XYZ file of C-alpha atoms in Angstrom:
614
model
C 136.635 106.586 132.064
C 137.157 103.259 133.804
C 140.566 102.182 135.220
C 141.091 99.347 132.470
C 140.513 102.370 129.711
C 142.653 104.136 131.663
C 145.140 101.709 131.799
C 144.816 100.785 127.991
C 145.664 104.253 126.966
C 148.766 104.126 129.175
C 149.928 101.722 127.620
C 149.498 102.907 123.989
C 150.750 106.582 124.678
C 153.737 104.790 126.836
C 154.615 102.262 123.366
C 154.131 105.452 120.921
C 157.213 107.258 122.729
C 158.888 103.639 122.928
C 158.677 102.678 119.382
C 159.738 106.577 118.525
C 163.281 105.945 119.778
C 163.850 103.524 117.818
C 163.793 105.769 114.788
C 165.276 109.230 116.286
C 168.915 108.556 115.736
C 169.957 111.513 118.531
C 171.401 109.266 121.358
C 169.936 112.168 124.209
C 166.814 112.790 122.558
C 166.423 108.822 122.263
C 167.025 108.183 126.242
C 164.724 110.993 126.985
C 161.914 108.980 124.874
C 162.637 105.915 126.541
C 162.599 106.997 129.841
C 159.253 109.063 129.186
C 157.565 106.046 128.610
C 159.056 103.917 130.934
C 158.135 106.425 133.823
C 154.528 106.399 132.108
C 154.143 103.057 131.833
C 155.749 101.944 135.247
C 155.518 105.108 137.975
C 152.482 103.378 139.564
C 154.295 99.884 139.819
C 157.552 101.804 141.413
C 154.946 103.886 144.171
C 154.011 99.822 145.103
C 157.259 98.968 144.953
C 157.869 102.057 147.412
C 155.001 101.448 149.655
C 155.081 97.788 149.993
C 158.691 98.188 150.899
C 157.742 100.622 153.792
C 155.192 98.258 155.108
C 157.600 95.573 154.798
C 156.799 93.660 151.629
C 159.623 93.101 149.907
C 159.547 90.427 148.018
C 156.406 90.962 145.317
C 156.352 91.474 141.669
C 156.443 95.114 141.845
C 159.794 95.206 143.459
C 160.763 92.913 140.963
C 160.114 94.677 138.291
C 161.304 98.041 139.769
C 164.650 96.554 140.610
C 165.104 94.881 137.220
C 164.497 97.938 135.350
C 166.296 100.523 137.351
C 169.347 98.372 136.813
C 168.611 98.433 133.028
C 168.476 102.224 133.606
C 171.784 102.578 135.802
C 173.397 99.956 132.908
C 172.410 102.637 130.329
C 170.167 99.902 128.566
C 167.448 102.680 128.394
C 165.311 100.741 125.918
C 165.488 97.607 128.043
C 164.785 99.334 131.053
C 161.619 100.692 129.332
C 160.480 97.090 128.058
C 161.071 95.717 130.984
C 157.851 98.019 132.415
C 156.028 98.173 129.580
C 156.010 94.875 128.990
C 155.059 94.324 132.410
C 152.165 96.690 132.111
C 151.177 94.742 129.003
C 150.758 91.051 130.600
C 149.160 93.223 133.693
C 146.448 94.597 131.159
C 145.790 91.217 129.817
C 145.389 89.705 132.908
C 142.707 92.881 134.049
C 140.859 91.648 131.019
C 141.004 88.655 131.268
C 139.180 89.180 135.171
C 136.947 91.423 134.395
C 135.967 89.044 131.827
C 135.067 86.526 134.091
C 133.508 88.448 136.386
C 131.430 89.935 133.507
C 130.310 85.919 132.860
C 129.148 85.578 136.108
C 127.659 89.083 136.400
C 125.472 88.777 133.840
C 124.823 84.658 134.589
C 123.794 86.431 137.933
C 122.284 89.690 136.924
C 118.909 88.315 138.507
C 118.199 90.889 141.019
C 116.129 93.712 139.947
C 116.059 97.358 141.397
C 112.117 97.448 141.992
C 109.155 95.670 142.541
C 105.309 96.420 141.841
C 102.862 97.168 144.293
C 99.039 98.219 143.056
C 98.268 101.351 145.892
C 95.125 103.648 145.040
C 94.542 102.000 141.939
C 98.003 102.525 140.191
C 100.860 100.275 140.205
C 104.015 101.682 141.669
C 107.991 100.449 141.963
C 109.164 99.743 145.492
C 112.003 98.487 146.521
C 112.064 94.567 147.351
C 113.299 94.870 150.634
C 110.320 96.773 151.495
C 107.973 93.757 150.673
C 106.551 91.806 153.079
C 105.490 87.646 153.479
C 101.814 88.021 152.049
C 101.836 91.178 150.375
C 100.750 90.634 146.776
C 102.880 91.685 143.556
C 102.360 92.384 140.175
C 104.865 91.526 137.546
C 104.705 92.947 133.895
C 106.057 91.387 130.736
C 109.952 91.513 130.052
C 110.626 92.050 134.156
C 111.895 89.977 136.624
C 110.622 88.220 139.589
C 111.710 90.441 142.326
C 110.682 87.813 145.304
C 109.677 84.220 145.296
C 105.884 83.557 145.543
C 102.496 81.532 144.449
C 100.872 83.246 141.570
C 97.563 84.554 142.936
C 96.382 85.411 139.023
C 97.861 85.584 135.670
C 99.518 83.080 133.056
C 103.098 83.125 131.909
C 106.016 81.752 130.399
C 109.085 82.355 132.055
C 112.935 82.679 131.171
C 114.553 80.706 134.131
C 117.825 80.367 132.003
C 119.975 82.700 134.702
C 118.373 80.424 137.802
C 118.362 76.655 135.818
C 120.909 76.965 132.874
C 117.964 75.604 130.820
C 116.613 77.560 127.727
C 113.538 75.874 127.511
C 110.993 78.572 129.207
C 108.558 77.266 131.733
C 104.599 77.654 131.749
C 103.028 78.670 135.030
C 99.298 79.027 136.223
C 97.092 80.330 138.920
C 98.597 78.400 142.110
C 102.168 77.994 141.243
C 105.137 78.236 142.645
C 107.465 81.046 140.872
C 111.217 81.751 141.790
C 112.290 85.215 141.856
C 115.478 85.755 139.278
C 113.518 84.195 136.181
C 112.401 86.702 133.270
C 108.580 87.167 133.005
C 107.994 86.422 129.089
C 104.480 87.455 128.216
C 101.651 87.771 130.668
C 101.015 89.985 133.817
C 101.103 87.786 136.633
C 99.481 88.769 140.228
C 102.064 87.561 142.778
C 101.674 86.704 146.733
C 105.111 86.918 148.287
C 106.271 83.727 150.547
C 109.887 84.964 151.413
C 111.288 88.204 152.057
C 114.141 89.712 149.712
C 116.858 88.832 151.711
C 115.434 84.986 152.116
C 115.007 84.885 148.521
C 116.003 82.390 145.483
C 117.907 85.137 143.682
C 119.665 86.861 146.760
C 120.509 83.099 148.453
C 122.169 82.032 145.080
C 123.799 86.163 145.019
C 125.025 85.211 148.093
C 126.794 81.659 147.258
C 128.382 82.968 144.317
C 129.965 85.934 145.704
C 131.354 83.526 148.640
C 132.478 81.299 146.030
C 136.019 82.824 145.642
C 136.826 82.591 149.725
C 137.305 78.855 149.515
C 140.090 78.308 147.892
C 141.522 75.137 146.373
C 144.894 73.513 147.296
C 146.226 74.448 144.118
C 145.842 77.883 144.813
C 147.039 77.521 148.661
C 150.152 75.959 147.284
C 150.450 78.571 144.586
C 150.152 81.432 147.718
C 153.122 79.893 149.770
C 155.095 79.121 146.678
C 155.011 83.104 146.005
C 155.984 83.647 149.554
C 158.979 81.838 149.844
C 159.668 82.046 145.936
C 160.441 86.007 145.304
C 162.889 86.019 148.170
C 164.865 82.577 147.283
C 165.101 84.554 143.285
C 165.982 87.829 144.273
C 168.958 85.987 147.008
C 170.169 84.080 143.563
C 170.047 87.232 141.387
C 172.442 88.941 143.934
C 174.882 85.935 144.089
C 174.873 85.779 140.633
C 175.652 89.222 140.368
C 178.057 89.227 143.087
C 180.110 85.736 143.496
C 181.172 84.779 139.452
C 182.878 88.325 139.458
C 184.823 87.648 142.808
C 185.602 83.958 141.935
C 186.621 84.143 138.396
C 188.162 88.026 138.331
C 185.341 89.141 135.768
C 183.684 92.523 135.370
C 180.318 93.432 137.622
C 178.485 94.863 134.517
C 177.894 91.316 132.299
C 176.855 89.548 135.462
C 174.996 91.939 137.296
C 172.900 92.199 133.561
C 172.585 88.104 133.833
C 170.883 88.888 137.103
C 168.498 91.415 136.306
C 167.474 89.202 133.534
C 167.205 86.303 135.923
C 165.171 88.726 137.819
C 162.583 89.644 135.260
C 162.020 85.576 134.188
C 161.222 85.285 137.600
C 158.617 86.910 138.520
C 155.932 84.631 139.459
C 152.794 87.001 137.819
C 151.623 83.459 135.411
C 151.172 81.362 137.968
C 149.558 83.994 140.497
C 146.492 85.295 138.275
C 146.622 82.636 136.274
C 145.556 79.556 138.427
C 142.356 81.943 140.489
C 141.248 82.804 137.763
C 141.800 78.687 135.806
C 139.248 78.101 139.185
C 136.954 80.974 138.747
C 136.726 80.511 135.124
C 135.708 76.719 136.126
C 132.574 78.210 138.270
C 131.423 80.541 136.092
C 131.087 77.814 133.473
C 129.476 75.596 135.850
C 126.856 78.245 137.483
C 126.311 79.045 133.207
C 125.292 75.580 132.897
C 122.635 75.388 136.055
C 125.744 74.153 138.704
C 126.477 76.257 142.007
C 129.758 75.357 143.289
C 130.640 77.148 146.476
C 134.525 77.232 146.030
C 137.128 76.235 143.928
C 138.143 73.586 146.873
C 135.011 71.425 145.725
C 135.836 72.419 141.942
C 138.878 70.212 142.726
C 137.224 67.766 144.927
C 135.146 67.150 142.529
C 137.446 66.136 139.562
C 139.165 63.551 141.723
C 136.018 61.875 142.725
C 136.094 57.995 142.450
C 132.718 56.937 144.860
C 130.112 58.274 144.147
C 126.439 57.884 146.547
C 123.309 58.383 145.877
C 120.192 58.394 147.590
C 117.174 57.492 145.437
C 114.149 59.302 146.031
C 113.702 62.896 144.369
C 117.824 62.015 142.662
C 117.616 59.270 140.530
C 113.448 59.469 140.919
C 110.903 61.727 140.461
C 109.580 60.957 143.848
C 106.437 60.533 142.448
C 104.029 57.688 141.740
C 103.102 56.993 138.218
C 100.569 53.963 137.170
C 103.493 51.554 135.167
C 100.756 48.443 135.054
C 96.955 47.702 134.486
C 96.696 44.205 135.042
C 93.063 44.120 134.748
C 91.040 39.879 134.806
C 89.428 38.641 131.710
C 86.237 40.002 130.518
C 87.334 43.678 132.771
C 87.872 46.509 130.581
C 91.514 48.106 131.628
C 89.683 51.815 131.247
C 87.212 50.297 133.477
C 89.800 48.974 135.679
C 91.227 52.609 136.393
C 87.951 54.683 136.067
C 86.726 52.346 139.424
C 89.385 53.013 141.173
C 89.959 56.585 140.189
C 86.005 57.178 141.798
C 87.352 55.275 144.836
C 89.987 57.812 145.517
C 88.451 60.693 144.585
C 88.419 62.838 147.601
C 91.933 61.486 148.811
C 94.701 63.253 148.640
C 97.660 60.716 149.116
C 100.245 60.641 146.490
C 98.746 57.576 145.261
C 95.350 58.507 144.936
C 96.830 61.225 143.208
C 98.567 59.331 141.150
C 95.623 57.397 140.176
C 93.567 60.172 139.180
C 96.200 61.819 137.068
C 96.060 58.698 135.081
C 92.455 58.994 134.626
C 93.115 62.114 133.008
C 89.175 62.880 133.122
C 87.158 65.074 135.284
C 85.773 63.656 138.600
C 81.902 63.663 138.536
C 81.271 63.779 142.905
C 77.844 63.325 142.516
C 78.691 59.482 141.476
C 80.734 58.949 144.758
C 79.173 58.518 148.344
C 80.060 57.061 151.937
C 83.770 56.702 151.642
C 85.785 55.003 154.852
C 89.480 55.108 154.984
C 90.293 51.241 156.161
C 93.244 51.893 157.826
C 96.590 50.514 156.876
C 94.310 48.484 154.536
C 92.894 50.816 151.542
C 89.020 52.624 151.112
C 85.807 51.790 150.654
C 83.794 53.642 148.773
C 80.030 53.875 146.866
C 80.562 54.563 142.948
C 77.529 54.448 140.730
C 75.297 53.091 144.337
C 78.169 49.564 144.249
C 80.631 48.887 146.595
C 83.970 49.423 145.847
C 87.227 48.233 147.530
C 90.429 49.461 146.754
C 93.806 48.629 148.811
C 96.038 45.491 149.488
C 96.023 42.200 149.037
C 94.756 41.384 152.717
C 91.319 43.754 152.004
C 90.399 41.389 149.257
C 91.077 38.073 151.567
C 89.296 40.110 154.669
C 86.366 40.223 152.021
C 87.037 36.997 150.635
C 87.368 38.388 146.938
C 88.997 35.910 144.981
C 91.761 37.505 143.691
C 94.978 37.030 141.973
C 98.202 38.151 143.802
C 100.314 40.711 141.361
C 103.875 39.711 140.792
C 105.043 42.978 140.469
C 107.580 45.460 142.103
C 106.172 48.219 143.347
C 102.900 49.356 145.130
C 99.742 47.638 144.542
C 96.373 48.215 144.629
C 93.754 45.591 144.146
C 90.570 46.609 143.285
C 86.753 44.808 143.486
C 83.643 46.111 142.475
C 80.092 44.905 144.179
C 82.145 41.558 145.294
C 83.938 40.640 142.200
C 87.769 41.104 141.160
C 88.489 43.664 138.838
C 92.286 43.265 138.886
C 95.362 45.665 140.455
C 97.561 48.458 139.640
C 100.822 48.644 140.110
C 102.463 52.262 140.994
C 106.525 53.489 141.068
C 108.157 55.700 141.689
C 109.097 56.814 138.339
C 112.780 56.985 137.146
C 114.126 60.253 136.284
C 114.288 60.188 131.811
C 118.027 60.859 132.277
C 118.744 58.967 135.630
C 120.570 55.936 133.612
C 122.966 57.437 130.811
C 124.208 59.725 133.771
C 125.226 57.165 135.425
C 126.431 55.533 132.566
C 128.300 58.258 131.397
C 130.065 58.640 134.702
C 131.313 55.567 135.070
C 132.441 55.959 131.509
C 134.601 59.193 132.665
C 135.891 57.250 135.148
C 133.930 57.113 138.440
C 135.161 53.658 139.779
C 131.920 52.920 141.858
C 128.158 54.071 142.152
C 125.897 53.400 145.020
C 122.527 53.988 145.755
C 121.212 54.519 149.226
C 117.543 54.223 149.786
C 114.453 53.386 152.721
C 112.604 51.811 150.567
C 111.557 48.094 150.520
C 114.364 45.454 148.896
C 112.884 44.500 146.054
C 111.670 48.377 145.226
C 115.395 49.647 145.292
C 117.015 46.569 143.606
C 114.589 46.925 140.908
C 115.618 50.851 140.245
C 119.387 50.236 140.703
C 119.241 46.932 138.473
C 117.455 49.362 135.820
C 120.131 52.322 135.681
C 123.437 49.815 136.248
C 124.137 50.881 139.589
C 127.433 48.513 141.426
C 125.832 48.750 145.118
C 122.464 48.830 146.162
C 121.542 49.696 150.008
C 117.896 49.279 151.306
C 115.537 49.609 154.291
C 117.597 52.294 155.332
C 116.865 54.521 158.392
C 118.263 58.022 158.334
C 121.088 57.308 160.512
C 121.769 53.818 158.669
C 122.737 56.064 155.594
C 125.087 57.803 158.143
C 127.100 55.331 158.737
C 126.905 53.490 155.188
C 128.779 56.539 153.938
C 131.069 56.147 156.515
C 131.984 52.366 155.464
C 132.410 53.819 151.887
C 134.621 56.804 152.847
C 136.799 53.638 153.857
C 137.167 52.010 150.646
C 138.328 55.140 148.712
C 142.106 55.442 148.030
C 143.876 58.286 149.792
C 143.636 61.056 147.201
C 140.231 60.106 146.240
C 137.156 61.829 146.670
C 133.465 60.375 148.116
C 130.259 62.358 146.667
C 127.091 62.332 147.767
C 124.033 63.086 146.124
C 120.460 63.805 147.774
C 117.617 66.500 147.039
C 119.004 68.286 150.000
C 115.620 68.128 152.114
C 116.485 65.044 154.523
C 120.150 64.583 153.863
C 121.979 67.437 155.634
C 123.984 64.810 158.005
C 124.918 62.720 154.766
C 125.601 65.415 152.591
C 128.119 67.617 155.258
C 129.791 64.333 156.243
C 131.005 62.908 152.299
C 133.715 64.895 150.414
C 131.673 66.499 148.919
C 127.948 67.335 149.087
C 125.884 67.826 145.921
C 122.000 68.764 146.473
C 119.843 68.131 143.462
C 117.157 70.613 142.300
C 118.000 72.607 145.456
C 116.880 75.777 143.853
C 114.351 76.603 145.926
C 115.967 74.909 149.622
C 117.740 76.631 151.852
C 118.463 73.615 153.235
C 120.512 72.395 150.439
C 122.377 75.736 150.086
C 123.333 75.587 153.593
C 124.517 71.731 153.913
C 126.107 70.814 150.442
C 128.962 72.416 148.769
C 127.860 72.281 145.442
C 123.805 72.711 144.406
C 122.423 71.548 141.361
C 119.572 73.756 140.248
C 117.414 71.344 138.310
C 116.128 67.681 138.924
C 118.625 66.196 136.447
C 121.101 63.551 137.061
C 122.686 64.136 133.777
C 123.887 68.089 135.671
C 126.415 65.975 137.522
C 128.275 65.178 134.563
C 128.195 68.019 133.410
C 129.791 69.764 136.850
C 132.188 66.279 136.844
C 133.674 67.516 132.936
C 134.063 71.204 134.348
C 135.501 70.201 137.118
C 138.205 68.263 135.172
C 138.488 70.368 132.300
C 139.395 72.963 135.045
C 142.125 71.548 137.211
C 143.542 70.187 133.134
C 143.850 73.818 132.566
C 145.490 75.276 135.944
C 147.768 72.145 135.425
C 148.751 72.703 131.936
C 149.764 77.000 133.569
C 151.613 75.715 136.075
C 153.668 73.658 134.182
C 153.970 75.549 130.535
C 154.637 78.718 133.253
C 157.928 76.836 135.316
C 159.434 75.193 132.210
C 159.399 78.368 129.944
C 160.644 80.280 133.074
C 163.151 77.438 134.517
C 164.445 76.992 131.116
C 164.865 81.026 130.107
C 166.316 81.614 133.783
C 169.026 79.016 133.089
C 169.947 80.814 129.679
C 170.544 83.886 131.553
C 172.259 82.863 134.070
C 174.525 81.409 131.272
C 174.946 84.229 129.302
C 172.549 82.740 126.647
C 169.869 84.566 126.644
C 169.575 88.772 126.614
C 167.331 91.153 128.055
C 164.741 91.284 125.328
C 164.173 87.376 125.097
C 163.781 87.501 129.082
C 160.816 90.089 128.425
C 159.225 88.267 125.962
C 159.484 84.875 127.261
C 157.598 86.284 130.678
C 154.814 88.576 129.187
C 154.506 85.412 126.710
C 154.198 82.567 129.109
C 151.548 85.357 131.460
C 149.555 85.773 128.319
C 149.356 82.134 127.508
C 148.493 81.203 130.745
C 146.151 83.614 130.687
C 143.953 82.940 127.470
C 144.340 79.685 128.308
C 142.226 80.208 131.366
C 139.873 81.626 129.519
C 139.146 78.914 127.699
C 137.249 77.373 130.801
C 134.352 79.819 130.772
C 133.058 78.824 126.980
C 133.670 74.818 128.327
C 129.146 73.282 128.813
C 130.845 69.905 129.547
């Protein structure tokens, strides 16, 4: 039986015996009850009580409670004495569940480790255990198991569940020669895997790793909420004992009324609401963000993050693909536009540069080599090449003037390649970098929740990045930037921030480790597969879209709305009750309810975080 079971039953056996004296009208046989189950509901909280005293800490919850409801006791207000502890015991349950809950969230988010992994030895496949793989030994994983180890698939087609890695529920195809991340779910097909990284190196046990670090950095909410505790308990339990002590000596009262005022004063106080409940408002917040494909590596960025007002980005691989894509055929009269991007296609055909690549992909046909002979890279010009026994030129503007082709120069942003055929003009293509789908109505949706400036940062010519950041709204656009230009950019930025306001900067992790350490805070885009961007940012996006940002931005603020919300439903309920019975206003009972009430609210309210997609 687990310790929350345990606990549970406790509690139920402890109320049974409660709720029984209230029916047995025998005044001995009643006190007997109540003290029954107040020493089984509360004889592990007085051993802390006894403990913590002997190691010198005093002032905790435990020794509140103990001290609240022995003086119950020694009042002969048995049944308050017991509801004082079980009470106690009550909001102590809830709050168990409540964070074993959220661990369970995360637990399962980030059940992607498996025990075993497949090795073929003598003919038969057997389980090993991960860490016993190797870089290049091949693995073979069967429908409905995980990935034990990242890899390129050596044989085998798939679809796989990448849901616990991405957030995404959209399964992924993959073929002979592709990457594969271990922590996805292997859908259908067996799939032949050589092993790149070793277990410990891995995509599942890096991410492992970042979550279970996650709750070391802690915000300044909860900071503040760990000193208030420390000073808090002693400054109360002082009060209680000049309220018990100095009305009966000044005003020539009896002990007993105010010495009851106190130990009601006593049980308001304690400070269990705003304890559990702000940790776990913050670890609630990353478990909904890690559900929904965001790594954040501590509740410090979780807050960061929802006062951001700047926020940076650089352009390639963020807001782009980072690949080229054909966006214009501008092919001359009388020049069919297939024609146009078959020639060139043949030109390139046994180059691999993105372009080329690019080129071909748009072709969309199969290559016939055979039709293709003496190709010469022109350097820093284009190629030459033989297709169908003509000569073919494909490159800038200056290899058609070096040729003296008469061609037409493109007015167009972007890379261009001008292509001629056996002396005569065919016309030019004109490649981009193509803009993520989402790219724009992120940004436009963050500016909408309140981001008061977005910048892009980018090496790329002027017109290139002016183009892009005209195209998704963007207030500042940087260009021609060096590595170390986009160093000190951020540092003009950080500038212009207001005092409480945060600078974020976003990059695909691979180049930007200065940037992304030196802003507020560092956010790596599809770093799923970097170690680099797991090691320099502080919160790692685990797909290629913009639109994830937003989505951590909401959490982030739906988060600190929550933890706010605790701390301040928690102090007035307990500020105002405390008051009351100091006053004589309120009694015993109301004192219990109004604390296991306000830990229980605070509580479910935190809750609320870990069902919150943004």
């Amino acid at each position: 039986m687990d310790k929350q079971k345990k606990q549970l039953y406790k509690i139920i056996v402890a109320l049974i015996l409660f709720f029984l004296g209230f029916f047995i009208k025998n005044e001995t046989v009643q006190s007997v009850l109540y003290l029954a189950a107040y020493l089984l509901a509360g004889y592990d909280v007085l051993l802390k009580a006894v403990k913590n005293i002997s190691k010198g800490k005093v002032f905790d919850e435990n020794f509140l409670m103990a001290i609240a409801s022995i003086g119950s006791i020694i009042l002969s207000d048995y049944a308050e004495g017991a509801a004082v502890m079980l009470f106690y015991q009550v909001g102590e349950y809830f709050q168990s569940y409540a964070v074993n809950k959220s661990r369970k969230s995360i637990g399962d988010l980030m059940d992607i480790c498996p025990d075993y992994a497949n090795i073929e030895k003598d003919g038969q496949i057997i389980q090993v255990d991960p860490d016993d793989i190797e870089i290049g030994n091949e693995i073979i994983v069967k429908p409905g198991e995980k990935v034990p180890l990242d890899g390129i698939v050596l044989g085998g087609n798939s679809t796989l569940d990448t849901s616990a890695l991405t957030g995404e529920s959209v399964p992924r195809e993959v073929y002979e020669g592709d990457e594969i991340l271990s922590g996805c779910i292997n859908l259908n097909g067996i799939l032949r895997i050589k092993v790149t990284k070793e277990f410990d190196e891995s995509t599942a046990a890096k991410i492992l790793e970042l979550i279970e670090n996650a709750s070391s950095e802690k915000s300044k909410a909860e900071n503040f909420i760990t000193v208030f505790a420390k000073y808090y308990t002693p400054i109360v339990v002082t009060c209680a004992l000049l309220l018990a002590v100095l009305p009966p000596l000044i005003l020539d009262e009896a002990f007993g009324s105010w010495i009851y005022r106190a130990l009601i004063f006593l049980v308001i106080s304690c400070p269990c609401a705003l304890v559990i409940s702000i940790p776990l408002g913050f670890f609630g917040g990353i478990g909904a963000a890690s559900s929904s494909g965001v790594l954040v590596k501590g509740s410090n960025y979780l807050e960061a993050l929802s006062k951001s007002e700047i926020m940076v980005f650089d352009k390639t691989g963020t807001l782009t693909k980072g690949v080229f894509k054909v966006e214009e055929v501008n092919n001359e009269d009388g020049v069919d536009a297939d024609e146009l991007i078959e020639t060139t296609a043949y030109a390139e055909a046994f180059s691999n540069h993105p372009i080329a690549l690019s080129v071909k992909e748009r072709y969309g046909k199969d290559i016939d080599n055979n039709r293709v002979g003496d190709v010469k890279e022109l350097a820093g010009f284009g190629v030459k090449a033989i297709v169908d026994e003509k000569e073919v030129l494909v490159g800038k503007y200056a290899l058609m003037r070096e040729n003296n082709i008469d061609a037409s120069e493109a007015d167009s942003i972007g890379t261009v390649l001008y292509v001629s055929k056996d002396g005569k003009f065919l016309g030019s293509l004109v490649l981009r970098d193509e803009i993520k789908e989402d790219s724009k109505e992120a940004l436009k949706s963050l500016k909408e929740a309140g981001i008061k400036k977005t910048v892009m940062l980018t090496g790329d010519k002027k017109e290139i990045g002016e183009y892009v950041g005209k195209e998704l709204g963007l207030d500042e656009v940087y260009t021609e930037l060096l590595p170390i230009d986009k160093v000190n950019k951020v540092k003009e930025l950080m500038d212009k921030k207001s005092e409480n306001g945060k600078l974020v900067f976003v990059g695909d992790g691979l180049n930007d480790a200065p940037v992304l350490t030196m802003a507020d805070i560092g956010i790596a885009m599809g770093g799923i597969g970097s170690d680099a961007a797991i090691e320099a940012s502080d919160i790692v996006i685990m797909t290629d879209e913009p639109s994830k940002i937003m989505t951590g931005y909401k959490i982030s603020k739906k988060t600190l709305s929550i933890v706010k919300e605790n701390i301040f439903i928690a102090l007035f309920v307990k500020i105002g009750v405390m008051a009351l019975g100091a006053l004589g206003l309120a009694n015993m009972w109301e004192a219990i309810f109004a604390d296991v009430g306000v830990a229980v609210i605070a509580i479910l309210n935190s809750i609320r975080v870990l069902r919150y997609r943004g």
